Short mmCIF file of C-alpha atoms in Angstrom, two decimals:
data_model
loop_
_atom_site.label_atom_id
_atom_site.label_comp_id
_atom_site.label_asym_id
_atom_site.label_seq_id
_atom_site.Cartn_x
_atom_site.Cartn_y
_atom_site.Cartn_z
CA MET J 749 157.19 32.19 227.96
CA SER J 750 157.05 35.49 226.48
CA ALA J 751 160.03 37.07 224.11
CA LEU J 752 160.07 39.98 225.72
CA SER J 753 158.12 41.60 228.95
CA ILE J 754 158.65 45.23 230.36
CA SER J 755 157.49 45.78 233.47
CA ASN J 756 157.26 49.34 235.93
CA LEU J 757 159.55 50.81 233.17
CA ARG J 758 160.97 54.08 234.24
CA LEU J 759 163.57 56.29 232.50
CA ASP J 760 164.89 59.56 233.26
CA ILE J 761 167.87 61.51 231.22
CA HIS J 762 169.73 63.80 233.44
CA GLY J 763 166.90 63.82 235.96
CA HIS J 764 164.30 64.78 233.30
CA PRO J 765 161.37 62.04 233.31
CA VAL J 766 161.15 60.40 229.74
CA LEU J 767 159.43 56.99 230.30
CA HIS J 768 156.78 56.33 233.12
CA ASP J 769 155.71 52.92 234.37
CA ILE J 770 155.81 51.19 230.70
CA ASP J 771 154.45 47.84 230.69
CA LEU J 772 154.31 45.86 227.65
CA THR J 773 154.80 42.01 226.45
CA LEU J 774 155.40 40.48 223.32
CA GLU J 775 155.01 36.58 222.64
CA PRO J 776 156.99 34.54 220.28
CA GLY J 777 155.70 34.69 216.85
CA LYS J 778 153.57 37.93 217.65
CA VAL J 779 154.03 41.43 216.46
CA LEU J 780 153.94 44.19 219.09
CA GLY J 781 153.00 47.68 217.15
CA VAL J 782 154.22 50.56 219.36
CA VAL J 783 152.62 54.20 218.11
CA GLY J 784 153.08 57.20 219.08
CA GLU J 785 154.23 60.93 218.13
CA SER J 786 157.75 62.06 218.08
CA GLY J 787 158.50 62.51 221.59
CA SER J 788 156.33 59.70 223.22
CA GLY J 789 159.00 57.68 224.27
CA LYS J 790 159.03 54.85 221.51
CA SER J 791 162.34 54.81 220.60
CA MET J 792 163.64 55.31 224.29
CA THR J 793 161.98 52.00 224.93
CA ALA J 794 163.61 50.54 222.18
CA LEU J 795 166.80 51.83 223.27
CA SER J 796 166.00 50.70 226.97
CA VAL J 797 165.71 46.95 225.52
CA MET J 798 168.62 47.15 223.89
CA GLN J 799 170.37 48.80 226.46
CA LEU J 800 171.79 51.73 224.34
CA LEU J 801 170.72 54.64 226.53
CA PRO J 802 172.24 58.07 225.99
CA ARG J 803 174.85 59.12 228.92
CA GLY J 804 173.05 60.43 232.21
CA SER J 805 170.04 57.73 231.56
CA ASN J 806 168.70 55.96 234.80
CA TRP J 807 166.29 53.34 234.54
CA SER J 808 164.13 51.45 236.94
CA GLY J 809 161.81 48.12 236.38
CA GLU J 810 162.17 44.94 234.94
CA ILE J 811 163.40 43.99 231.20
CA LEU J 812 162.89 40.34 230.52
CA VAL J 813 164.43 39.21 227.18
CA GLY J 814 163.39 35.41 226.49
CA GLY J 815 162.86 35.09 230.74
CA VAL J 816 166.15 36.58 231.15
CA SER J 817 166.51 40.07 233.37
CA LEU J 818 168.77 42.95 231.94
CA SER J 819 168.98 44.05 235.38
CA GLY J 820 173.07 44.38 236.96
CA LYS J 821 174.29 42.99 233.75
CA ASP J 822 177.59 44.23 233.05
CA GLU J 823 178.47 45.91 229.57
CA ALA J 824 180.51 42.54 228.74
CA ALA J 825 177.19 40.42 229.04
CA LEU J 826 175.00 43.07 227.64
CA CYS J 827 177.28 43.12 224.25
CA GLN J 828 176.63 39.42 224.10
CA MET J 829 172.64 39.70 224.56
CA ARG J 830 172.65 42.50 221.44
CA GLY J 831 172.65 40.98 218.22
CA ARG J 832 172.06 37.03 220.04
CA ASP J 833 169.09 37.47 221.60
CA VAL J 834 167.87 40.81 220.24
CA GLY J 835 168.50 42.50 216.95
CA MET J 836 167.44 46.02 215.93
CA ILE J 837 166.60 47.83 212.47
CA PHE J 838 166.73 51.20 212.45
CA GLN J 839 165.04 53.99 210.24
CA GLU J 840 167.67 54.87 208.12
CA PRO J 841 169.52 52.13 206.58
CA MET J 842 172.54 53.87 205.07
CA THR J 843 173.55 55.36 208.47
CA ALA J 844 173.33 52.26 210.14
CA LEU J 845 175.58 50.36 207.44
CA ASN J 846 179.60 51.30 207.21
CA PRO J 847 180.05 52.78 203.71
CA VAL J 848 183.71 51.38 203.48
CA ARG J 849 182.64 47.74 204.10
CA THR J 850 181.17 45.22 201.97
CA ILE J 851 177.83 43.99 202.86
CA GLY J 852 179.12 40.63 203.22
CA ASP J 853 181.25 41.63 205.92
CA GLN J 854 179.19 43.65 207.75
CA VAL J 855 176.45 40.76 207.78
CA ALA J 856 179.26 38.60 209.00
CA GLU J 857 180.63 40.73 211.52
CA THR J 858 177.67 39.90 213.74
CA VAL J 859 178.25 36.05 213.59
CA ARG J 860 182.11 36.50 214.38
CA VAL J 861 181.81 38.74 217.19
CA HIS J 862 179.34 36.55 218.88
CA THR J 863 180.11 32.70 218.23
CA GLY J 864 183.91 32.90 217.51
CA ALA J 865 183.15 31.56 213.72
CA SER J 866 186.29 31.97 210.78
CA ARG J 867 185.60 34.57 208.55
CA ARG J 868 184.68 32.01 206.24
CA GLU J 869 181.98 30.45 207.96
CA ALA J 870 181.06 33.76 208.71
CA LEU J 871 180.42 34.81 205.50
CA GLY J 872 178.55 31.50 204.60
CA VAL J 873 175.95 32.71 207.23
CA ALA J 874 176.15 36.00 205.53
CA ARG J 875 175.32 34.42 202.11
CA GLU J 876 172.62 32.28 203.81
CA MET J 877 170.91 35.42 205.40
CA LEU J 878 171.31 37.62 202.27
CA ASP J 879 169.72 34.99 200.22
CA ARG J 880 166.86 34.77 203.18
CA VAL J 881 166.27 38.33 202.91
CA GLY J 882 165.98 38.47 198.92
CA LEU J 883 169.22 39.37 197.73
CA PRO J 884 170.53 36.51 196.00
CA GLU J 885 174.39 35.81 195.26
CA SER J 886 173.35 36.18 191.25
CA ARG J 887 172.77 39.87 191.65
CA PHE J 888 173.87 40.72 195.17
CA PRO J 889 177.70 39.20 195.81
CA LEU J 890 179.19 39.88 199.17
CA ASP J 891 181.69 42.09 197.94
CA ARG J 892 179.12 44.92 196.96
CA TYR J 893 178.75 48.08 199.26
CA PRO J 894 176.00 49.95 200.52
CA HIS J 895 176.26 52.79 198.09
CA ASP J 896 175.45 50.32 195.04
CA LEU J 897 172.12 49.55 196.60
CA SER J 898 168.70 51.25 196.32
CA GLY J 899 166.99 52.23 199.99
CA GLY J 900 165.01 48.89 200.16
CA GLN J 901 167.97 46.64 199.17
CA ARG J 902 169.61 48.37 201.91
CA GLN J 903 167.23 48.11 204.21
CA ARG J 904 167.37 44.12 203.54
CA VAL J 905 170.84 44.32 204.46
CA VAL J 906 170.17 45.78 207.58
CA ILE J 907 167.51 43.23 208.33
CA ALA J 908 169.92 40.27 207.22
CA GLN J 909 172.44 41.66 209.97
CA ALA J 910 169.71 41.69 212.49
CA ILE J 911 168.75 38.10 211.90
CA ALA J 912 172.01 36.66 211.48
CA LEU J 913 172.09 35.08 215.11
CA ARG J 914 167.83 34.30 214.84
CA PRO J 915 167.39 36.52 218.08
CA LYS J 916 164.35 35.72 220.32
CA VAL J 917 163.13 39.45 219.84
CA LEU J 918 163.81 41.79 216.69
CA ILE J 919 163.01 45.50 217.20
CA ALA J 920 162.12 47.38 213.93
CA ASP J 921 162.25 51.39 214.60
CA GLU J 922 160.49 53.28 211.49
CA PRO J 923 162.08 50.83 209.11
CA THR J 924 159.74 51.85 206.13
CA THR J 925 159.34 55.29 206.58
CA ALA J 926 161.88 56.32 204.11
CA LEU J 927 160.83 53.73 201.34
CA ASP J 928 158.15 53.91 198.45
CA VAL J 929 154.70 52.08 198.91
CA THR J 930 156.18 49.08 196.84
CA THR J 931 159.33 48.53 198.86
CA GLN J 932 157.37 48.99 202.15
CA ALA J 933 155.17 46.49 201.18
CA GLN J 934 157.77 44.07 200.04
CA ILE J 935 160.13 44.84 203.70
CA LEU J 936 156.51 44.37 205.74
CA ASP J 937 156.42 41.31 203.64
CA LEU J 938 159.48 40.19 204.37
CA LEU J 939 159.00 41.10 208.16
CA ARG J 940 155.92 39.11 208.60
CA GLU J 941 157.41 36.18 207.28
CA LEU J 942 160.86 36.08 209.40
CA VAL J 943 158.32 36.31 212.67
CA ARG J 944 156.21 33.35 211.06
CA GLU J 945 159.06 31.29 210.24
CA GLU J 946 161.72 31.85 212.93
CA ASP J 947 159.08 32.23 215.76
CA MET J 948 160.81 35.41 217.10
CA GLY J 949 158.83 38.38 218.56
CA LEU J 950 158.94 41.55 216.22
CA MET J 951 158.37 45.02 218.34
CA LEU J 952 157.52 47.33 215.24
CA ILE J 953 157.85 51.17 216.09
CA THR J 954 155.98 53.61 213.68
CA HIS J 955 153.67 56.55 213.36
CA ASP J 956 151.67 54.92 210.75
CA LEU J 957 148.56 53.40 211.92
CA ALA J 958 147.67 51.91 208.56
CA VAL J 959 150.94 49.95 208.48
CA VAL J 960 150.48 48.72 212.26
CA ALA J 961 147.18 47.59 211.67
CA GLY J 962 147.96 45.63 208.89
CA MET J 963 150.87 43.85 210.67
CA ALA J 964 150.52 44.23 214.43
CA ASP J 965 148.74 41.27 216.79
CA THR J 966 148.86 43.61 219.44
CA ILE J 967 149.35 47.49 220.01
CA ALA J 968 150.56 49.84 222.57
CA ILE J 969 150.04 53.40 222.06
CA LEU J 970 152.25 55.87 223.88
CA ARG J 971 151.72 59.55 224.63
CA LYS J 972 154.80 61.49 226.75
CA GLY J 973 155.99 58.53 227.70
CA GLU J 974 153.20 56.64 229.46
CA VAL J 975 151.25 53.87 227.75
CA VAL J 976 147.27 55.37 227.37
CA GLU J 977 145.95 52.27 225.52
CA SER J 978 147.13 48.54 225.07
CA GLY J 979 145.99 45.49 224.03
CA PRO J 980 144.95 43.39 220.51
CA THR J 981 145.06 45.68 217.40
CA ARG J 982 141.41 45.64 216.24
CA GLU J 983 140.12 45.41 219.66
CA VAL J 984 141.86 48.90 220.74
CA PHE J 985 140.87 50.54 217.07
CA ARG J 986 137.49 49.42 217.51
CA GLU J 987 136.94 50.74 220.89
CA MET J 988 139.50 53.47 221.05
CA ARG J 989 138.83 54.23 224.77
CA HIS J 990 141.45 57.28 225.13
CA PRO J 991 140.94 60.49 223.53
CA TYR J 992 144.54 60.62 222.21
CA THR J 993 143.87 57.22 220.31
CA ARG J 994 140.64 58.46 218.73
CA ALA J 995 143.05 61.87 217.54
CA LEU J 996 145.26 59.77 216.14
CA PHE J 997 142.75 57.67 214.31
CA SER J 998 141.16 60.91 213.05
CA ALA J 999 144.62 62.30 212.17
CA SER J 1000 145.15 59.25 210.14
CA ALA J 1001 142.68 59.86 207.72
CA HIS J 1002 142.19 63.35 207.73
CA VAL J 1003 141.64 65.40 203.92
CA PRO J 1004 142.13 68.84 204.30
CA ASP J 1005 138.90 70.89 203.23
CA ARG J 1006 139.76 72.49 199.84
CA GLY J 1007 137.72 75.37 199.28
CA ARG J 1008 137.58 75.66 195.84
CA LYS J 1009 138.38 73.52 192.67
CA PRO J 1010 140.74 75.54 190.65
CA GLU J 1011 139.72 76.48 186.74
CA PRO J 1012 142.48 75.66 183.97
CA SER J 1013 144.55 78.52 183.13
CA ALA J 1014 145.13 80.24 179.74
CA VAL J 1015 148.70 80.74 180.79
CA PRO J 1016 149.26 77.85 183.18
CA VAL J 1017 151.88 78.70 185.85
CA LEU J 1018 154.05 75.61 184.78
CA SER J 1019 154.40 74.35 181.58
CA VAL J 1020 156.66 71.00 181.13
CA SER J 1021 156.98 70.11 177.65
CA ASP J 1022 159.26 67.14 176.26
CA VAL J 1023 161.58 67.60 178.91
CA VAL J 1024 165.10 65.26 178.69
CA ARG J 1025 167.40 64.81 181.13
CA ASP J 1026 170.41 62.55 180.85
CA TYR J 1027 173.11 61.53 183.28
CA PRO J 1028 176.95 60.60 182.08
CA GLN J 1029 177.70 56.83 183.06
CA PRO J 1030 181.25 56.03 184.24
CA ARG J 1031 183.17 54.20 181.41
CA ARG J 1032 183.56 50.50 181.62
CA ASN J 1033 186.89 50.33 180.58
CA LEU J 1034 189.36 53.21 179.03
CA PHE J 1035 188.41 52.86 175.44
CA VAL J 1036 184.64 52.32 175.65
CA ARG J 1037 182.06 55.00 176.84
CA ARG J 1038 178.93 54.01 178.04
CA PRO J 1039 176.05 55.86 176.68
CA PRO J 1040 174.21 58.36 179.23
CA PHE J 1041 171.27 57.48 181.37
CA ARG J 1042 168.20 58.87 180.87
CA ALA J 1043 166.66 59.86 183.74
CA VAL J 1044 163.54 62.06 182.76
CA ASP J 1045 162.11 60.64 178.91
CA LYS J 1046 160.30 63.32 177.25
CA VAL J 1047 157.74 64.44 180.20
CA GLY J 1048 155.21 67.14 179.91
CA PHE J 1049 152.33 68.34 181.82
CA THR J 1050 150.92 71.65 183.01
CA ILE J 1051 149.59 73.06 186.52
CA SER J 1052 147.18 76.26 186.59
CA HIS J 1053 146.88 78.99 188.97
CA GLY J 1054 145.97 77.54 192.44
CA GLU J 1055 146.44 74.10 191.16
CA ASN J 1056 147.87 71.19 193.10
CA VAL J 1057 149.26 68.41 191.55
CA GLY J 1058 150.82 65.34 192.68
CA LEU J 1059 153.91 63.49 191.78
CA VAL J 1060 154.40 59.81 192.52
CA GLY J 1061 156.36 57.00 191.54
CA GLU J 1062 158.91 54.49 193.27
CA SER J 1063 162.56 55.85 194.49
CA GLY J 1064 165.02 56.14 190.99
CA CYS J 1065 161.91 57.07 188.67
CA GLY J 1066 163.05 60.39 188.20
CA LYS J 1067 160.91 62.32 190.45
CA SER J 1068 163.75 64.55 192.07
CA THR J 1069 165.49 64.59 188.76
CA LEU J 1070 162.55 66.25 187.15
CA ALA J 1071 162.06 68.81 190.01
CA ARG J 1072 165.79 69.88 190.02
CA ALA J 1073 164.95 70.51 186.18
CA ILE J 1074 162.20 72.54 187.17
CA LEU J 1075 163.53 74.63 189.72
CA ALA J 1076 166.41 75.31 186.85
CA LEU J 1077 168.93 73.26 189.15
CA ASP J 1078 170.12 71.09 186.24
CA ALA J 1079 170.38 71.48 182.67
CA LEU J 1080 168.41 70.20 179.87
CA GLN J 1081 168.86 68.01 176.98
CA GLY J 1082 165.96 68.25 175.49
CA GLY J 1083 162.37 70.17 175.79
CA GLU J 1084 161.64 73.45 177.75
CA ILE J 1085 160.03 74.44 181.06
CA ARG J 1086 157.89 77.74 181.06
CA LEU J 1087 156.90 79.66 184.35
CA GLY J 1088 153.59 81.63 183.48
CA GLY J 1089 154.69 81.88 180.00
CA GLN J 1090 158.43 82.78 180.25
CA LEU J 1091 161.15 80.49 179.39
CA VAL J 1092 163.08 79.34 182.40
CA SER J 1093 165.36 76.56 180.95
CA SER J 1094 165.60 74.56 177.56
CA ALA J 1095 168.12 72.50 175.84
CA GLY J 1096 171.30 74.52 175.26
CA GLU J 1097 170.27 77.23 177.85
CA GLY J 1098 171.18 77.89 181.25
CA PRO J 1099 168.80 79.14 184.02
CA HIS J 1100 166.84 82.45 184.03
CA PRO J 1101 167.69 83.57 187.87
CA GLU J 1102 165.19 86.23 187.62
CA LEU J 1103 162.36 83.67 187.43
CA ARG J 1104 163.78 81.40 190.28
CA ALA J 1105 162.36 83.88 192.52
CA ARG J 1106 158.81 82.74 191.62
CA MET J 1107 159.64 79.04 192.65
CA GLN J 1108 160.36 78.13 195.58
CA VAL J 1109 160.94 74.63 197.46
CA VAL J 1110 160.03 72.77 200.81
CA PHE J 1111 162.34 69.85 201.60
CA GLN J 1112 161.27 66.74 203.50
CA ASP J 1113 163.99 67.67 206.51
CA PRO J 1114 163.53 70.77 207.56
CA TYR J 1115 166.28 70.93 210.14
CA GLY J 1116 168.94 69.70 207.57
CA SER J 1117 167.78 72.72 205.21
CA PHE J 1118 168.48 75.11 208.06
CA ASN J 1119 171.85 76.84 208.89
CA PRO J 1120 171.72 76.16 212.42
CA ARG J 1121 173.93 79.28 213.57
CA HIS J 1122 171.18 81.52 212.22
CA ARG J 1123 168.12 82.82 213.62
CA VAL J 1124 164.84 81.99 212.05
CA ARG J 1125 164.70 85.94 210.93
CA ARG J 1126 168.05 85.58 208.70
CA LEU J 1127 166.71 82.07 207.48
CA VAL J 1128 163.33 83.03 206.27
CA THR J 1129 165.13 85.88 204.23
CA GLU J 1130 167.28 83.84 202.67
CA PRO J 1131 165.13 83.68 199.18
CA PHE J 1132 165.64 87.57 198.66
CA HIS J 1133 169.32 86.93 197.51
CA LEU J 1134 167.30 86.18 194.25
CA ILE J 1135 165.69 89.62 193.42
CA LYS J 1136 167.86 92.45 192.81
CA SER J 1137 166.01 95.07 195.42
CA PRO J 1138 165.54 93.05 198.45
CA PRO J 1139 163.38 94.64 200.88
CA THR J 1140 164.88 96.57 203.64
CA GLY J 1141 164.01 98.03 207.15
CA ALA J 1142 160.36 98.13 207.84
CA GLU J 1143 159.13 96.36 204.97
CA LEU J 1144 161.62 93.29 205.63
CA ASP J 1145 160.21 93.47 209.06
CA ARG J 1146 156.59 93.61 207.79
CA ARG J 1147 157.54 90.57 205.18
CA ILE J 1148 158.84 88.64 207.74
CA ASP J 1149 156.49 88.75 210.48
CA ARG J 1150 153.46 88.38 207.60
CA ALA J 1151 155.22 85.19 206.25
CA LEU J 1152 155.33 83.75 209.92
CA THR J 1153 152.00 84.77 211.10
CA GLU J 1154 150.91 83.62 207.18
CA VAL J 1155 151.94 79.48 208.67
CA GLY J 1156 150.76 79.72 212.22
CA LEU J 1157 153.83 81.17 214.43
CA SER J 1158 154.21 84.72 215.85
CA PRO J 1159 156.89 87.44 214.69
CA GLY J 1160 158.62 86.47 218.21
CA ASP J 1161 159.49 83.55 216.80
CA ALA J 1162 162.08 85.58 214.32
CA SER J 1163 164.57 86.02 216.96
CA LYS J 1164 164.65 82.03 217.65
CA TYR J 1165 166.87 79.51 216.86
CA ILE J 1166 166.03 76.53 214.70
CA HIS J 1167 166.49 74.04 217.23
CA GLU J 1168 163.86 75.52 219.54
CA PHE J 1169 161.04 74.08 217.37
CA SER J 1170 159.24 71.07 217.26
CA GLY J 1171 159.72 69.02 213.56
CA GLY J 1172 156.25 70.82 212.59
CA GLN J 1173 157.25 73.89 213.32
CA ARG J 1174 160.47 73.68 211.23
CA GLN J 1175 158.00 72.72 208.44
CA ARG J 1176 156.05 75.77 209.07
CA ILE J 1177 159.35 77.68 208.84
CA ALA J 1178 160.58 76.35 205.98
CA ILE J 1179 157.01 77.01 204.29
CA ALA J 1180 157.56 80.79 205.64
CA ARG J 1181 160.81 80.53 204.04
CA ALA J 1182 159.26 79.80 200.48
CA LEU J 1183 156.19 82.16 200.87
CA ILE J 1184 158.32 85.12 201.81
CA ILE J 1185 159.42 85.96 198.34
CA GLU J 1186 155.64 85.27 197.07
CA PRO J 1187 156.29 82.95 194.38
CA ALA J 1188 153.62 81.32 192.00
CA LEU J 1189 154.77 77.65 192.77
CA ILE J 1190 156.17 76.00 195.51
CA VAL J 1191 157.82 72.41 194.71
CA LEU J 1192 156.93 70.11 198.40
CA ASP J 1193 159.47 67.54 198.26
CA GLU J 1194 158.78 64.47 200.42
CA ALA J 1195 157.52 67.59 203.09
CA VAL J 1196 155.14 65.67 205.16
CA SER J 1197 156.70 61.85 205.12
CA ALA J 1198 158.79 62.27 208.23
CA LEU J 1199 155.99 63.91 210.13
CA ASP J 1200 153.63 62.34 212.52
CA VAL J 1201 150.26 62.20 211.58
CA SER J 1202 148.45 64.82 213.85
CA ILE J 1203 151.45 67.33 212.65
CA ARG J 1204 150.84 65.73 209.38
CA ALA J 1205 147.30 66.75 208.98
CA GLN J 1206 148.11 70.35 210.62
CA ILE J 1207 150.91 70.93 207.89
CA LEU J 1208 148.28 69.55 205.14
CA ASP J 1209 145.19 71.73 206.55
CA LEU J 1210 148.01 74.81 206.10
CA LEU J 1211 149.03 73.99 202.49
CA ALA J 1212 145.34 73.99 201.30
CA GLU J 1213 144.25 76.86 203.37
CA LEU J 1214 147.61 79.00 201.86
CA SER J 1215 146.47 77.59 198.37
CA ASP J 1216 143.11 78.83 198.45
CA ARG J 1217 143.72 82.10 200.07
CA LEU J 1218 147.11 83.32 198.07
CA ASP J 1219 146.12 81.18 194.81
CA LEU J 1220 149.39 79.42 195.11
CA SER J 1221 150.01 76.05 192.81
CA TYR J 1222 151.76 73.18 194.07
CA LEU J 1223 154.17 70.42 192.84
CA PHE J 1224 153.75 67.83 195.37
CA ILE J 1225 156.43 64.97 195.11
CA SER J 1226 155.77 61.99 197.77
CA HIS J 1227 156.05 58.12 197.80
CA ASP J 1228 152.88 58.47 200.25
CA LEU J 1229 149.85 58.08 198.17
CA SER J 1230 147.80 58.75 200.97
CA VAL J 1231 149.11 62.12 201.43
CA VAL J 1232 148.91 62.77 197.49
CA ARG J 1233 145.21 61.67 197.58
CA ALA J 1234 144.47 63.99 200.35
CA ILE J 1235 145.80 67.19 198.98
CA THR J 1236 146.09 67.45 195.49
CA ASP J 1237 143.63 68.10 192.64
CA ARG J 1238 145.50 66.01 189.74
CA VAL J 1239 148.35 63.56 189.89
CA LEU J 1240 151.02 62.19 187.92
CA VAL J 1241 152.43 59.19 188.00
CA MET J 1242 156.15 58.21 186.89
CA LYS J 1243 157.74 55.23 185.99
CA ASP J 1244 161.42 54.89 184.31
CA GLY J 1245 161.52 58.56 183.73
CA ARG J 1246 158.13 58.87 181.83
CA ILE J 1247 154.76 59.80 182.99
CA VAL J 1248 152.94 56.54 182.80
CA GLU J 1249 149.35 58.11 183.54
CA GLN J 1250 147.68 61.33 185.06
CA GLY J 1251 144.49 62.87 185.79
CA GLU J 1252 142.04 63.91 188.18
CA THR J 1253 143.63 62.48 191.41
CA GLU J 1254 140.34 60.74 192.61
CA SER J 1255 139.50 59.29 189.49
CA VAL J 1256 143.08 57.69 189.28
CA PHE J 1257 143.17 56.28 192.52
CA ARG J 1258 139.56 54.44 192.03
CA ASN J 1259 140.14 53.62 188.57
CA PRO J 1260 143.76 53.21 187.71
CA GLN J 1261 144.54 52.62 183.97
CA HIS J 1262 148.04 51.65 184.21
CA PRO J 1263 149.67 48.38 185.67
CA TYR J 1264 152.30 49.91 187.22
CA THR J 1265 149.43 52.46 188.76
CA ARG J 1266 147.40 49.24 190.08
CA GLU J 1267 150.70 47.87 191.61
CA LEU J 1268 151.25 51.25 193.87
CA VAL J 1269 147.45 51.51 194.73
CA ALA J 1270 147.39 47.91 196.09
CA ALA J 1271 150.54 48.51 197.91
CA THR J 1272 149.57 51.47 199.58
CA PRO J 1273 148.73 50.43 203.49
CA SER J 1274 144.77 51.36 204.19
CA LEU J 1275 143.77 51.59 207.95
CA GLU J 1276 140.05 51.08 206.69
CA ALA J 1277 140.94 47.58 204.51
CA ALA J 1278 143.23 46.49 207.45
CA LEU J 1279 140.77 46.64 209.94
CA ALA J 1280 137.99 45.58 207.74
CA ALA J 1281 140.30 42.15 206.52
CA PRO J 1282 139.39 39.03 208.51
CA ALA J 1283 141.07 38.34 211.28
CA THR J 1284 144.05 35.58 210.71
#
């Protein structure tokens, strides 16, 4: 009997068709990978199984969980099914967890709701599940809160919630997108182990083809609400009968064409020398002051004109703290930062606002970095507040038109609101906002990690072309080593606030010298390696 069977599933929301005749089968102890771009219907298929569809939804077809149909079940019966028969792991664990409740209570809640167990009994099950997902009692007692944990640890708590009652089906919706490569490898190993030992079926939803190639027994590729190709994973990737499958495969391995190799500059665009950034720690008690936490410890490097430099490392290694220091958003406790030879900030001195105009930043979430009430015209001109005499009138219009055109949009898009654009278009607008002030350096903080593979390929091509044409320099911060390898000339590897290795990107990836770098490279999913590995 299949753990999950979906036949002829159709879904429309307020009359708009979303899913068209979806057919999927998931066997016990197996992994089904569901792959596709944003808007392809992946998450809506999962929500159909969970029966957590938005208002205005109408669905037809057949969904069987462990041989039991969901058709005609009332909400009380569905509530019993969720958690007991089907568990779900969401992409962002911090929003899936209640910040004011302990991790023990949150895992125990599933047990109490479905079994009527006492609080003591449920907490005993919670302790067992947390131990099971690698959160032992010695380090992670039940009374800890989500904010006390790292991203990977929070994701383990969410997994413990989902498997507390050993469901027949576990749905994981982009469970590792926001995690660094070593944490991602640990979470994927955990899921693989749970599937094998608990004999549950896992539906793994992702846009990362390397992850699904290494995890899934079978795969279904969705496009615009339809399954365009499905079957055993290796067979699908070997034959790639549908053009869309071939396009996804090509985009996943895409490397932008760099027109030239930058030469070292006599005066670097950016010079970071022995930078130190400390944070005060909360007191243990009224009389004992704890020493400050050193987030960045004597870091130094340079970036030349037109050079793309990658900064990689696990969460908490100090990447974002260093970026804030470079952008003059945080004060330094030691060292100095220079832009084009001019002092930006140093220990004891505040930022120089006139230099901020020569540095811009592109964030991971383009929608979250824009005010949704303003039109694109106003959004892209925000950096002009950094300069004393911003352009006005016809010159301002010309700068807006040029910035939008340079990123592949039209001048007419200036009159639209941000919600009218796709994720890839929003990221292009974020890049236009960074370009409009004509900076020398752009810091890209996880700028493509939330994008689909085809959109990511387009953005990487755009960044490479702009760097070559405008002589732009990038500091590319990412936990995705495949992206860093594709776009950067040099790479810096950061651990515990220090740069432990640096050099030409391809040299570092091919022959890593530091044990930590070797660990990062080994943990990075590889589509080619996964397909070349012997079948299990």
